[in-house]
Amino acid sequence: MTKEVTTVSEEGDTAENQIRDFEVSIDATGESAPDTLESLLAAYGSCYVPALRVGGEQRDVGDLGRIEIDVSGDLNDDDKLDAVEFTVRTETEMDDDEAEQVVERADELCKVHDALKADLAADVTVESGAF
């Protein structure tokens, strides 16, 4: 299986992304739409929600109910992502051991967490003069 997205920018720093039947705008400057890192952090948090839910079920905690995640991305001096922190709030109460087990399982299940490996970088092919 392959996931496909088409990204088009007519000018400037804003790009329109076609994802199946959905359009998502991303503005590298963050002026007219979420910026690239905000979009990555939103995808990470969104991916972590179902991973937490499955982790809760698989670690015998049960349904976690409402989940809120505050995602924080710290930037280095070059404005590149240096660290990511999640503050996870769940409706269901868990003791520290249960929470740790759910988080460990969520880390194993979250596809975005897995994709942030250092050795995963785009293989780039350039087709210049295409238009």
GROMACS .gro file of N, CA and C in nm:
model
  393
    1MET      N    1   0.084  -0.117   0.000
    1MET     CA    2   0.000   0.000   0.000
    1MET      C    3   0.089   0.124   0.000
    2THR      N    4   0.047   0.225  -0.071
    2THR     CA    5   0.117   0.351  -0.079
    2THR      C    6   0.022   0.463  -0.044
    3LYS      N    7   0.065   0.558   0.036
    3LYS     CA    8  -0.011   0.680   0.064
    3LYS      C    9   0.038   0.786  -0.032
    4GLU      N   10  -0.054   0.860  -0.092
    4GLU     CA   11  -0.014   0.962  -0.189
    4GLU      C   12  -0.078   1.096  -0.157
    5VAL      N   13   0.001   1.200  -0.168
    5VAL     CA   14  -0.042   1.338  -0.150
    5VAL      C   15   0.017   1.419  -0.264
    6THR      N   16  -0.061   1.511  -0.320
    6THR     CA   17  -0.009   1.603  -0.421
    6THR      C   18  -0.003   1.742  -0.360
    7THR      N   19   0.115   1.802  -0.362
    7THR     CA   20   0.137   1.935  -0.305
    7THR      C   21   0.166   2.032  -0.419
    8VAL      N   22   0.089   2.142  -0.423
    8VAL     CA   23   0.104   2.241  -0.530
    8VAL      C   24   0.117   2.380  -0.469
    9SER      N   25   0.217   2.455  -0.516
    9SER     CA   26   0.233   2.595  -0.478
    9SER      C   27   0.250   2.676  -0.605
   10GLU      N   28   0.157   2.766  -0.630
   10GLU     CA   29   0.164   2.853  -0.748
   10GLU      C   30   0.265   2.965  -0.729
   11GLU      N   31   0.277   3.014  -0.604
   11GLU     CA   32   0.373   3.119  -0.570
   11GLU      C   33   0.380   3.131  -0.418
   12GLY      N   34   0.481   3.197  -0.369
   12GLY     CA   35   0.493   3.220  -0.226
   12GLY      C   36   0.520   3.095  -0.146
   13ASP      N   37   0.483   3.100  -0.019
   13ASP     CA   38   0.516   2.993   0.075
   13ASP      C   39   0.398   2.904   0.111
   14THR      N   40   0.281   2.929   0.050
   14THR     CA   41   0.163   2.849   0.080
   14THR      C   42   0.150   2.736  -0.021
   15ALA      N   43   0.112   2.619   0.028
   15ALA     CA   44   0.093   2.504  -0.060
   15ALA      C   45  -0.044   2.443  -0.033
   16GLU      N   46  -0.108   2.400  -0.140
   16GLU     CA   47  -0.235   2.327  -0.131
   16GLU      C   48  -0.201   2.180  -0.145
   17ASN      N   49  -0.250   2.101  -0.053
   17ASN     CA   50  -0.222   1.958  -0.051
   17ASN      C   51  -0.350   1.882  -0.079
   18GLN      N   52  -0.348   1.799  -0.181
   18GLN     CA   53  -0.461   1.714  -0.214
   18GLN      C   54  -0.435   1.578  -0.152
   19ILE      N   55  -0.520   1.541  -0.055
   19ILE     CA   56  -0.508   1.414   0.015
   19ILE      C   57  -0.639   1.341  -0.010
   20ARG      N   58  -0.638   1.245  -0.101
   20ARG     CA   59  -0.761   1.179  -0.146
   20ARG      C   60  -0.860   1.286  -0.190
   21ASP      N   61  -0.977   1.297  -0.125
   21ASP     CA   62  -1.078   1.397  -0.162
   21ASP      C   63  -1.072   1.521  -0.074
   22PHE      N   64  -0.962   1.538   0.001
   22PHE     CA   65  -0.949   1.648   0.095
   22PHE      C   66  -0.841   1.744   0.049
   23GLU      N   67  -0.864   1.874   0.076
   23GLU     CA   68  -0.763   1.975   0.051
   23GLU      C   69  -0.717   2.033   0.184
   24VAL      N   70  -0.587   2.043   0.201
   24VAL     CA   71  -0.530   2.098   0.323
   24VAL      C   72  -0.428   2.205   0.283
   25SER      N   73  -0.447   2.325   0.336
   25SER     CA   74  -0.352   2.434   0.311
   25SER      C   75  -0.248   2.435   0.421
   26ILE      N   76  -0.123   2.455   0.381
   26ILE     CA   77  -0.014   2.470   0.476
   26ILE      C   78   0.071   2.588   0.427
   27ASP      N   79   0.099   2.680   0.518
   27ASP     CA   80   0.177   2.799   0.486
   27ASP      C   81   0.306   2.793   0.567
   28ALA      N   82   0.419   2.781   0.500
   28ALA     CA   83   0.547   2.770   0.570
   28ALA      C   84   0.571   2.885   0.667
   29THR      N   85   0.513   3.003   0.639
   29THR     CA   86   0.530   3.118   0.728
   29THR      C   87   0.426   3.121   0.839
   30GLY      N   88   0.319   3.042   0.826
   30GLY     CA   89   0.214   3.040   0.927
   30GLY      C   90   0.121   3.159   0.922
   31GLU      N   91   0.128   3.238   0.815
   31GLU     CA   92   0.046   3.359   0.807
   31GLU      C   93  -0.097   3.331   0.762
   32SER      N   94  -0.117   3.242   0.666
   32SER     CA   95  -0.252   3.221   0.612
   32SER      C   96  -0.307   3.081   0.642
   33ALA      N   97  -0.226   2.997   0.702
   33ALA     CA   98  -0.267   2.860   0.735
   33ALA      C   99  -0.165   2.806   0.835
   34PRO      N  100  -0.193   2.688   0.895
   34PRO     CA  101  -0.092   2.631   0.985
   34PRO      C  102   0.042   2.614   0.911
   35ASP      N  103   0.151   2.633   0.986
   35ASP     CA  104   0.281   2.614   0.923
   35ASP      C  105   0.316   2.466   0.919
   36THR      N  106   0.428   2.434   0.860
   36THR     CA  107   0.465   2.295   0.837
   36THR      C  108   0.485   2.217   0.967
   37LEU      N  109   0.550   2.277   1.065
   37LEU     CA  110   0.573   2.207   1.191
   37LEU      C  111   0.445   2.193   1.271
   38GLU      N  112   0.358   2.294   1.267
   38GLU     CA  113   0.228   2.282   1.333
   38GLU      C  114   0.148   2.168   1.271
   39SER      N  115   0.156   2.156   1.140
   39SER     CA  116   0.085   2.048   1.071
   39SER      C  117   0.141   1.911   1.111
   40LEU      N  118   0.272   1.901   1.123
   40LEU     CA  119   0.334   1.777   1.168
   40LEU      C  120   0.292   1.743   1.311
   41LEU      N  121   0.294   1.843   1.399
   41LEU     CA  122   0.255   1.820   1.538
   41LEU      C  123   0.109   1.780   1.549
   42ALA      N  124   0.024   1.840   1.466
   42ALA     CA  125  -0.119   1.803   1.466
   42ALA      C  126  -0.136   1.659   1.419
   43ALA      N  127  -0.062   1.619   1.317
   43ALA     CA  128  -0.069   1.480   1.269
   43ALA      C  129  -0.020   1.384   1.376
   44TYR      N  130   0.085   1.422   1.447
   44TYR     CA  131   0.141   1.337   1.553
   44TYR      C  132   0.038   1.319   1.664
   45GLY      N  133  -0.019   1.427   1.712
   45GLY     CA  134  -0.121   1.418   1.817
   45GLY      C  135  -0.243   1.340   1.772
   46SER      N  136  -0.286   1.362   1.648
   46SER     CA  137  -0.402   1.292   1.594
   46SER      C  138  -0.377   1.143   1.581
   47CYS      N  139  -0.255   1.106   1.549
   47CYS     CA  140  -0.218   0.965   1.537
   47CYS      C  141  -0.208   0.900   1.676
   48TYR      N  142  -0.167   0.979   1.774
   48TYR     CA  143  -0.145   0.925   1.908
   48TYR      C  144  -0.277   0.891   1.978
   49VAL      N  145  -0.385   0.962   1.942
   49VAL     CA  146  -0.515   0.937   2.006
   49VAL      C  147  -0.559   0.791   1.988
   50PRO      N  148  -0.570   0.740   1.864
   50PRO     CA  149  -0.612   0.599   1.852
   50PRO      C  150  -0.509   0.502   1.910
   51ALA      N  151  -0.382   0.539   1.907
   51ALA     CA  152  -0.279   0.453   1.967
   51ALA      C  153  -0.301   0.443   2.117
   52LEU      N  154  -0.336   0.554   2.181
   52LEU     CA  155  -0.367   0.551   2.324
   52LEU      C  156  -0.491   0.467   2.351
   53ARG      N  157  -0.593   0.481   2.265
   53ARG     CA  158  -0.717   0.404   2.285
   53ARG      C  159  -0.690   0.254   2.277
   54VAL      N  160  -0.616   0.212   2.176
   54VAL     CA  161  -0.583   0.070   2.163
   54VAL      C  162  -0.494   0.027   2.278
   55GLY      N  163  -0.398   0.111   2.315
   55GLY     CA  164  -0.310   0.080   2.429
   55GLY      C  165  -0.390   0.061   2.557
   56GLY      N  166  -0.490   0.144   2.579
   56GLY     CA  167  -0.574   0.131   2.696
   56GLY      C  168  -0.649  -0.001   2.699
   57GLU      N  169  -0.702  -0.040   2.585
   57GLU     CA  170  -0.775  -0.167   2.576
   57GLU      C  171  -0.679  -0.286   2.593
   58GLN      N  172  -0.564  -0.279   2.527
   58GLN     CA  173  -0.470  -0.391   2.531
   58GLN      C  174  -0.398  -0.405   2.665
   59ARG      N  175  -0.395  -0.298   2.743
   59ARG     CA  176  -0.329  -0.303   2.874
   59ARG      C  177  -0.431  -0.309   2.988
   60ASP      N  178  -0.553  -0.352   2.954
   60ASP     CA  179  -0.661  -0.377   3.051
   60ASP      C  180  -0.702  -0.256   3.134
   61VAL      N  181  -0.686  -0.137   3.075
   61VAL     CA  182  -0.735  -0.016   3.139
   61VAL      C  183  -0.878   0.011   3.092
   62GLY      N  184  -0.909  -0.032   2.971
   62GLY     CA  185  -1.042  -0.013   2.914
   62GLY      C  186  -1.051   0.112   2.831
   63ASP      N  187  -1.173   0.157   2.809
   63ASP     CA  188  -1.200   0.276   2.727
   63ASP      C  189  -1.149   0.399   2.802
   64LEU      N  190  -1.067   0.480   2.737
   64LEU     CA  191  -1.009   0.598   2.800
   64LEU      C  192  -1.104   0.717   2.801
   65GLY      N  193  -1.218   0.707   2.730
   65GLY     CA  194  -1.311   0.819   2.726
   65GLY      C  195  -1.253   0.936   2.649
   66ARG      N  196  -1.285   1.055   2.696
   66ARG     CA  197  -1.234   1.176   2.630
   66ARG      C  198  -1.082   1.183   2.648
   67ILE      N  199  -1.014   1.216   2.538
   67ILE     CA  200  -0.869   1.233   2.540
   67ILE      C  201  -0.837   1.372   2.485
   68GLU      N  202  -0.754   1.445   2.555
   68GLU     CA  203  -0.700   1.571   2.506
   68GLU      C  204  -0.549   1.562   2.512
   69ILE      N  205  -0.484   1.607   2.406
   69ILE     CA  206  -0.338   1.608   2.405
   69ILE      C  207  -0.291   1.749   2.371
   70ASP      N  208  -0.215   1.810   2.461
   70ASP     CA  209  -0.145   1.934   2.430
   70ASP      C  210  -0.011   1.893   2.373
   71VAL      N  211   0.012   1.929   2.248
   71VAL     CA  212   0.136   1.894   2.179
   71VAL      C  213   0.223   2.019   2.174
   72SER      N  214   0.346   2.007   2.222
   72SER     CA  215   0.438   2.119   2.223
   72SER      C  216   0.564   2.079   2.147
   73GLY      N  217   0.604   2.162   2.052
   73GLY     CA  218   0.726   2.138   1.977
   73GLY      C  219   0.826   2.248   2.004
   74ASP      N  220   0.938   2.213   2.064
   74ASP     CA  221   1.043   2.310   2.091
   74ASP      C  222   1.133   2.323   1.968
   75LEU      N  223   1.166   2.446   1.934
   75LEU     CA  224   1.250   2.473   1.818
   75LEU      C  225   1.392   2.509   1.861
   76ASN      N  226   1.488   2.472   1.776
   76ASN     CA  227   1.626   2.509   1.804
   76ASN      C  228   1.654   2.648   1.746
   77ASP      N  229   1.778   2.692   1.748
   77ASP     CA  230   1.813   2.826   1.700
   77ASP      C  231   1.790   2.843   1.550
   78ASP      N  232   1.781   2.733   1.477
   78ASP     CA  233   1.754   2.738   1.333
   78ASP      C  234   1.605   2.722   1.302
   79ASP      N  235   1.520   2.733   1.404
   79ASP     CA  236   1.375   2.716   1.391
   79ASP      C  237   1.336   2.579   1.339
   80LYS      N  238   1.417   2.479   1.372
   80LYS     CA  239   1.385   2.341   1.338
   80LYS      C  240   1.342   2.268   1.464
   81LEU      N  241   1.257   2.167   1.445
   81LEU     CA  242   1.203   2.093   1.558
   81LEU      C  243   1.315   2.024   1.634
   82ASP      N  244   1.322   2.051   1.764
   82ASP     CA  245   1.428   1.997   1.849
   82ASP      C  246   1.374   1.896   1.950
   83ALA      N  247   1.249   1.915   1.992
   83ALA     CA  248   1.189   1.825   2.091
   83ALA      C  249   1.037   1.834   2.081
   84VAL      N  250   0.970   1.725   2.114
   84VAL     CA  251   0.824   1.721   2.116
   84VAL      C  252   0.781   1.670   2.253
   85GLU      N  253   0.681   1.736   2.309
   85GLU     CA  254   0.626   1.694   2.438
   85GLU      C  255   0.475   1.684   2.425
   86PHE      N  256   0.419   1.580   2.485
   86PHE     CA  257   0.274   1.562   2.492
   86PHE      C  258   0.231   1.575   2.638
   87THR      N  259   0.124   1.648   2.662
   87THR     CA  260   0.053   1.643   2.788
   87THR      C  261  -0.081   1.579   2.755
   88VAL      N  262  -0.100   1.457   2.804
   88VAL     CA  263  -0.219   1.378   2.772
   88VAL      C  264  -0.314   1.381   2.890
   89ARG      N  265  -0.438   1.416   2.863
   89ARG     CA  266  -0.543   1.410   2.964
   89ARG      C  267  -0.648   1.310   2.918
   90THR      N  268  -0.686   1.219   3.008
   90THR     CA  269  -0.789   1.120   2.976
   90THR      C  270  -0.903   1.129   3.077
   91GLU      N  271  -1.020   1.095   3.031
   91GLU     CA  272  -1.136   1.092   3.120
   91GLU      C  273  -1.122   0.979   3.222
   92THR      N  274  -1.073   0.866   3.177
   92THR     CA  275  -1.057   0.750   3.265
   92THR      C  276  -0.935   0.768   3.354
   93GLU      N  277  -0.951   0.740   3.481
   93GLU     CA  278  -0.839   0.748   3.573
   93GLU      C  279  -0.749   0.627   3.559
   94MET      N  280  -0.618   0.651   3.567
   94MET     CA  281  -0.518   0.544   3.564
   94MET      C  282  -0.415   0.574   3.671
   95ASP      N  283  -0.359   0.469   3.730
   95ASP     CA  284  -0.246   0.493   3.820
   95ASP      C  285  -0.122   0.509   3.733
   96ASP      N  286  -0.010   0.545   3.793
   96ASP     CA  287   0.113   0.573   3.718
   96ASP      C  288   0.159   0.453   3.637
   97ASP      N  289   0.150   0.335   3.694
   97ASP     CA  290   0.192   0.214   3.624
   97ASP      C  291   0.105   0.187   3.501
   98GLU      N  292  -0.026   0.202   3.517
   98GLU     CA  293  -0.116   0.181   3.403
   98GLU      C  294  -0.089   0.284   3.293
   99ALA      N  295  -0.074   0.409   3.333
   99ALA     CA  296  -0.046   0.515   3.235
   99ALA      C  297   0.083   0.487   3.160
  100GLU      N  298   0.186   0.443   3.231
  100GLU     CA  299   0.314   0.411   3.167
  100GLU      C  300   0.299   0.297   3.066
  101GLN      N  301   0.222   0.195   3.102
  101GLN     CA  302   0.200   0.082   3.011
  101GLN      C  303   0.122   0.125   2.887
  102VAL      N  304   0.022   0.211   2.905
  102VAL     CA  305  -0.057   0.260   2.791
  102VAL      C  306   0.031   0.343   2.699
  103VAL      N  307   0.113   0.430   2.755
  103VAL     CA  308   0.202   0.515   2.675
  103VAL      C  309   0.306   0.430   2.601
  104GLU      N  310   0.364   0.332   2.666
  104GLU     CA  311   0.460   0.245   2.598
  104GLU      C  312   0.396   0.175   2.479
  105ARG      N  313   0.273   0.128   2.497
  105ARG     CA  314   0.203   0.062   2.385
  105ARG      C  315   0.168   0.162   2.276
  106ALA      N  316   0.125   0.282   2.315
  106ALA     CA  317   0.092   0.386   2.216
  106ALA      C  318   0.215   0.422   2.133
  107ASP      N  319   0.331   0.429   2.198
  107ASP     CA  320   0.455   0.457   2.125
  107ASP      C  321   0.482   0.349   2.020
  108GLU      N  322   0.451   0.225   2.052
  108GLU     CA  323   0.471   0.115   1.956
  108GLU      C  324   0.371   0.120   1.841
  109LEU      N  325   0.251   0.172   1.866
  109LEU     CA  326   0.144   0.168   1.767
  109LEU      C  327   0.137   0.292   1.678
  110CYS      N  328   0.178   0.407   1.728
  110CYS     CA  329   0.161   0.534   1.654
  110CYS      C  330   0.251   0.538   1.531
  111LYS      N  331   0.190   0.549   1.415
  111LYS     CA  332   0.263   0.548   1.289
  111LYS      C  333   0.348   0.674   1.269
  112VAL      N  334   0.300   0.788   1.318
  112VAL     CA  335   0.379   0.911   1.306
  112VAL      C  336   0.500   0.903   1.399
  113HIS      N  337   0.480   0.851   1.518
  113HIS     CA  338   0.593   0.830   1.612
  113HIS      C  339   0.701   0.746   1.544
  114ASP      N  340   0.659   0.641   1.478
  114ASP     CA  341   0.752   0.553   1.408
  114ASP      C  342   0.820   0.624   1.291
  115ALA      N  343   0.745   0.710   1.222
  115ALA     CA  344   0.799   0.777   1.102
  115ALA      C  345   0.902   0.884   1.135
  116LEU      N  346   0.910   0.926   1.260
  116LEU     CA  347   1.005   1.030   1.297
  116LEU      C  348   1.145   0.976   1.324
  117LYS      N  349   1.174   0.858   1.273
  117LYS     CA  350   1.307   0.799   1.286
  117LYS      C  351   1.409   0.884   1.210
  118ALA      N  352   1.527   0.889   1.264
  118ALA     CA  353   1.632   0.969   1.201
  118ALA      C  354   1.668   0.919   1.062
  119ASP      N  355   1.654   0.790   1.038
  119ASP     CA  356   1.694   0.736   0.908
  119ASP      C  357   1.583   0.741   0.803
  120LEU      N  358   1.468   0.802   0.836
  120LEU     CA  359   1.360   0.812   0.740
  120LEU      C  360   1.361   0.952   0.680
  121ALA      N  361   1.411   0.963   0.560
  121ALA     CA  362   1.415   1.090   0.489
  121ALA      C  363   1.365   1.066   0.347
  122ALA      N  364   1.312   1.169   0.286
  122ALA     CA  365   1.257   1.157   0.152
  122ALA      C  366   1.366   1.125   0.051
  123ASP      N  367   1.337   1.034  -0.040
  123ASP     CA  368   1.420   1.007  -0.156
  123ASP      C  369   1.369   1.102  -0.264
  124VAL      N  370   1.448   1.202  -0.302
  124VAL     CA  371   1.401   1.313  -0.386
  124VAL      C  372   1.445   1.295  -0.532
  125THR      N  373   1.346   1.304  -0.622
  125THR     CA  374   1.372   1.308  -0.765
  125THR      C  375   1.319   1.441  -0.817
  126VAL      N  376   1.398   1.514  -0.893
  126VAL     CA  377   1.357   1.645  -0.945
  126VAL      C  378   1.331   1.633  -1.094
  127GLU      N  379   1.214   1.682  -1.138
  127GLU     CA  380   1.179   1.690  -1.280
  127GLU      C  381   1.162   1.836  -1.314
  128SER      N  382   1.271   1.902  -1.351
  128SER     CA  383   1.265   2.045  -1.378
  128SER      C  384   1.206   2.072  -1.515
  129GLY      N  385   1.154   2.193  -1.535
  129GLY     CA  386   1.093   2.231  -1.661
  129GLY      C  387   0.967   2.152  -1.692
  130ALA      N  388   0.897   2.106  -1.592
  130ALA     CA  389   0.782   2.017  -1.611
  130ALA      C  390   0.655   2.094  -1.651
  131PHE      N  391   0.655   2.226  -1.641
  131PHE     CA  392   0.532   2.304  -1.671
  131PHE      C  393   0.556   2.408  -1.778
   0.00000   0.00000   0.00000
